[in-house]
Amino acid sequence: MITLSLIGIGTGNLDHVTLAAVRALNNADLILLPRKGEAKSDLIDLRRLLCERLLEAPVTTKIVEFDLPSRDGRHDYLGAVDDWHAAIANVWAQQIDEHLPNGGRVGMLVWGDPSLYDSSLRITQRLSAAGKQVEVEVVPGITSLQVLTAEHKIPLNALAEPVQITTGRRLRERGWPNDAATVAVMLDSGGAFTALPQDDIYIWWGAYLGMDKQCLIKGWLSDVGDQIIQRRAALRDTHGWIMDIYLLAKQPLL
């Protein structure tokens, strides 16, 4: 039997890792660290640092790095993601079979939290569907959305009003969600907010949240929209990758 712990590690900031996450890391027999290519080497470097700092001596946990399959960039987005998840599940299964053939506890360090725009739980389901005996443990982590609101010193919602969390793709396709006073946008490839009217929407934007390279911009879209697009492009050129998120509102949040 394999116990697979999906451990939310927040944004890579050591101060944001919970005690439950530390305990799960130290209980693991095997920790699998995904490599996403040289352009995103910062991501595995941060995972390595977390293991180095949080695993208690003497370290008996085996740490194994593996190359994460790449997603096909074809236009059939959902089909490409489905194939990608299947490929990742196969790699997970291979690594577990090789390094933990007699069963035990496997730790996977999940950016943010496993519940929010992360596919670790779906990939784990594929392992079970393929006949592997897997018991899942989920350790929640601090999300980039929580860090965004904390760094901008704002609540997530306007008083007694709903919030919708969506993606850049959906924002471009469908515009402002119905009945949402506040909209949180994740997984934006860049500038999806330009599909909205610019005059009456306020934005709180953040990139590399919780990291030493963190960048924040806020203001009316008509004033800072172009600045965010230019800053985002410059940061991506500098670091080779970018993670960002933003909150939009049509009324004050305080």
PDB file of N, CA, C and O in Angstrom, residues 168 172 187-194 229 232 236 242 244 246:
ATOM      1  N   GLY A 168      -7.558  33.205 -16.682  1.00  0.00           N
ATOM      2  CA  GLY A 168      -7.401  34.203 -17.724  1.00  0.00           C
ATOM      3  C   GLY A 168      -8.137  33.813 -18.994  1.00  0.00           C
ATOM      4  O   GLY A 168      -8.754  34.655 -19.662  1.00  0.00           O
ATOM      5  N   ARG A 172     -11.145  36.072 -20.756  1.00  0.00           N
ATOM      6  CA  ARG A 172     -11.106  36.529 -22.157  1.00  0.00           C
ATOM      7  C   ARG A 172     -12.355  36.093 -22.916  1.00  0.00           C
ATOM      8  O   ARG A 172     -12.925  36.847 -23.704  1.00  0.00           O
ATOM      9  N   LEU A 187      -3.826  31.726 -13.614  1.00  0.00           N
ATOM     10  CA  LEU A 187      -3.443  31.053 -14.867  1.00  0.00           C
ATOM     11  C   LEU A 187      -3.665  31.940 -16.087  1.00  0.00           C
ATOM     12  O   LEU A 187      -4.120  31.490 -17.138  1.00  0.00           O
ATOM     13  N   ASP A 188      -3.348  33.207 -15.959  1.00  0.00           N
ATOM     14  CA  ASP A 188      -3.467  34.137 -17.088  1.00  0.00           C
ATOM     15  C   ASP A 188      -2.130  34.168 -17.826  1.00  0.00           C
ATOM     16  O   ASP A 188      -1.096  34.471 -17.230  1.00  0.00           O
ATOM     17  N   SER A 189      -2.160  33.872 -19.103  1.00  0.00           N
ATOM     18  CA  SER A 189      -0.928  33.908 -19.890  1.00  0.00           C
ATOM     19  C   SER A 189      -0.456  35.325 -20.142  1.00  0.00           C
ATOM     20  O   SER A 189       0.643  35.540 -20.668  1.00  0.00           O
ATOM     21  N   GLY A 190      -1.290  36.314 -19.749  1.00  0.00           N
ATOM     22  CA  GLY A 190      -0.868  37.705 -19.844  1.00  0.00           C
ATOM     23  C   GLY A 190      -1.934  38.626 -20.390  1.00  0.00           C
ATOM     24  O   GLY A 190      -2.337  38.488 -21.540  1.00  0.00           O
ATOM     25  N   GLY A 191      -2.420  39.560 -19.545  1.00  0.00           N
ATOM     26  CA  GLY A 191      -3.267  40.643 -20.015  1.00  0.00           C
ATOM     27  C   GLY A 191      -4.701  40.294 -20.357  1.00  0.00           C
ATOM     28  O   GLY A 191      -5.327  41.001 -21.154  1.00  0.00           O
ATOM     29  N   ALA A 192      -5.264  39.234 -19.765  1.00  0.00           N
ATOM     30  CA  ALA A 192      -6.663  38.901 -20.052  1.00  0.00           C
ATOM     31  C   ALA A 192      -7.600  40.026 -19.620  1.00  0.00           C
ATOM     32  O   ALA A 192      -8.695  40.182 -20.178  1.00  0.00           O
ATOM     33  N   PHE A 193      -7.161  40.831 -18.660  1.00  0.00           N
ATOM     34  CA  PHE A 193      -8.021  41.936 -18.190  1.00  0.00           C
ATOM     35  C   PHE A 193      -8.254  42.983 -19.259  1.00  0.00           C
ATOM     36  O   PHE A 193      -9.147  43.821 -19.126  1.00  0.00           O
ATOM     37  N   THR A 194      -7.476  42.981 -20.331  1.00  0.00           N
ATOM     38  CA  THR A 194      -7.690  43.956 -21.410  1.00  0.00           C
ATOM     39  C   THR A 194      -9.006  43.698 -22.138  1.00  0.00           C
ATOM     40  O   THR A 194      -9.465  44.560 -22.885  1.00  0.00           O
ATOM     41  N   ILE A 229       1.208  44.919 -17.896  1.00  0.00           N
ATOM     42  CA  ILE A 229       1.595  44.108 -19.054  1.00  0.00           C
ATOM     43  C   ILE A 229       3.090  44.253 -19.339  1.00  0.00           C
ATOM     44  O   ILE A 229       3.801  43.269 -19.578  1.00  0.00           O
ATOM     45  N   ARG A 232       5.180  42.687 -16.445  1.00  0.00           N
ATOM     46  CA  ARG A 232       5.105  41.235 -16.508  1.00  0.00           C
ATOM     47  C   ARG A 232       6.043  40.683 -17.576  1.00  0.00           C
ATOM     48  O   ARG A 232       6.756  39.696 -17.362  1.00  0.00           O
ATOM     49  N   ARG A 236       9.323  38.291 -16.923  1.00  0.00           N
ATOM     50  CA  ARG A 236       9.428  36.973 -17.566  1.00  0.00           C
ATOM     51  C   ARG A 236      10.726  36.855 -18.360  1.00  0.00           C
ATOM     52  O   ARG A 236      11.393  35.815 -18.351  1.00  0.00           O
ATOM     53  N   ILE A 242       7.213  33.045 -15.113  1.00  0.00           N
ATOM     54  CA  ILE A 242       6.488  33.953 -14.228  1.00  0.00           C
ATOM     55  C   ILE A 242       5.259  33.252 -13.671  1.00  0.00           C
ATOM     56  O   ILE A 242       4.630  32.425 -14.336  1.00  0.00           O
ATOM     57  N   ASP A 244       1.848  34.733 -11.723  1.00  0.00           N
ATOM     58  CA  ASP A 244       1.179  35.923 -11.228  1.00  0.00           C
ATOM     59  C   ASP A 244      -0.306  35.665 -11.045  1.00  0.00           C
ATOM     60  O   ASP A 244      -0.853  34.662 -11.521  1.00  0.00           O
ATOM     61  N   TYR A 246      -4.155  38.076  -9.967  1.00  0.00           N
ATOM     62  CA  TYR A 246      -4.683  39.405  -9.654  1.00  0.00           C
ATOM     63  C   TYR A 246      -6.144  39.331  -9.235  1.00  0.00           C
ATOM     64  O   TYR A 246      -6.852  38.358  -9.505  1.00  0.00           O
TER      65      TYR A 246
END
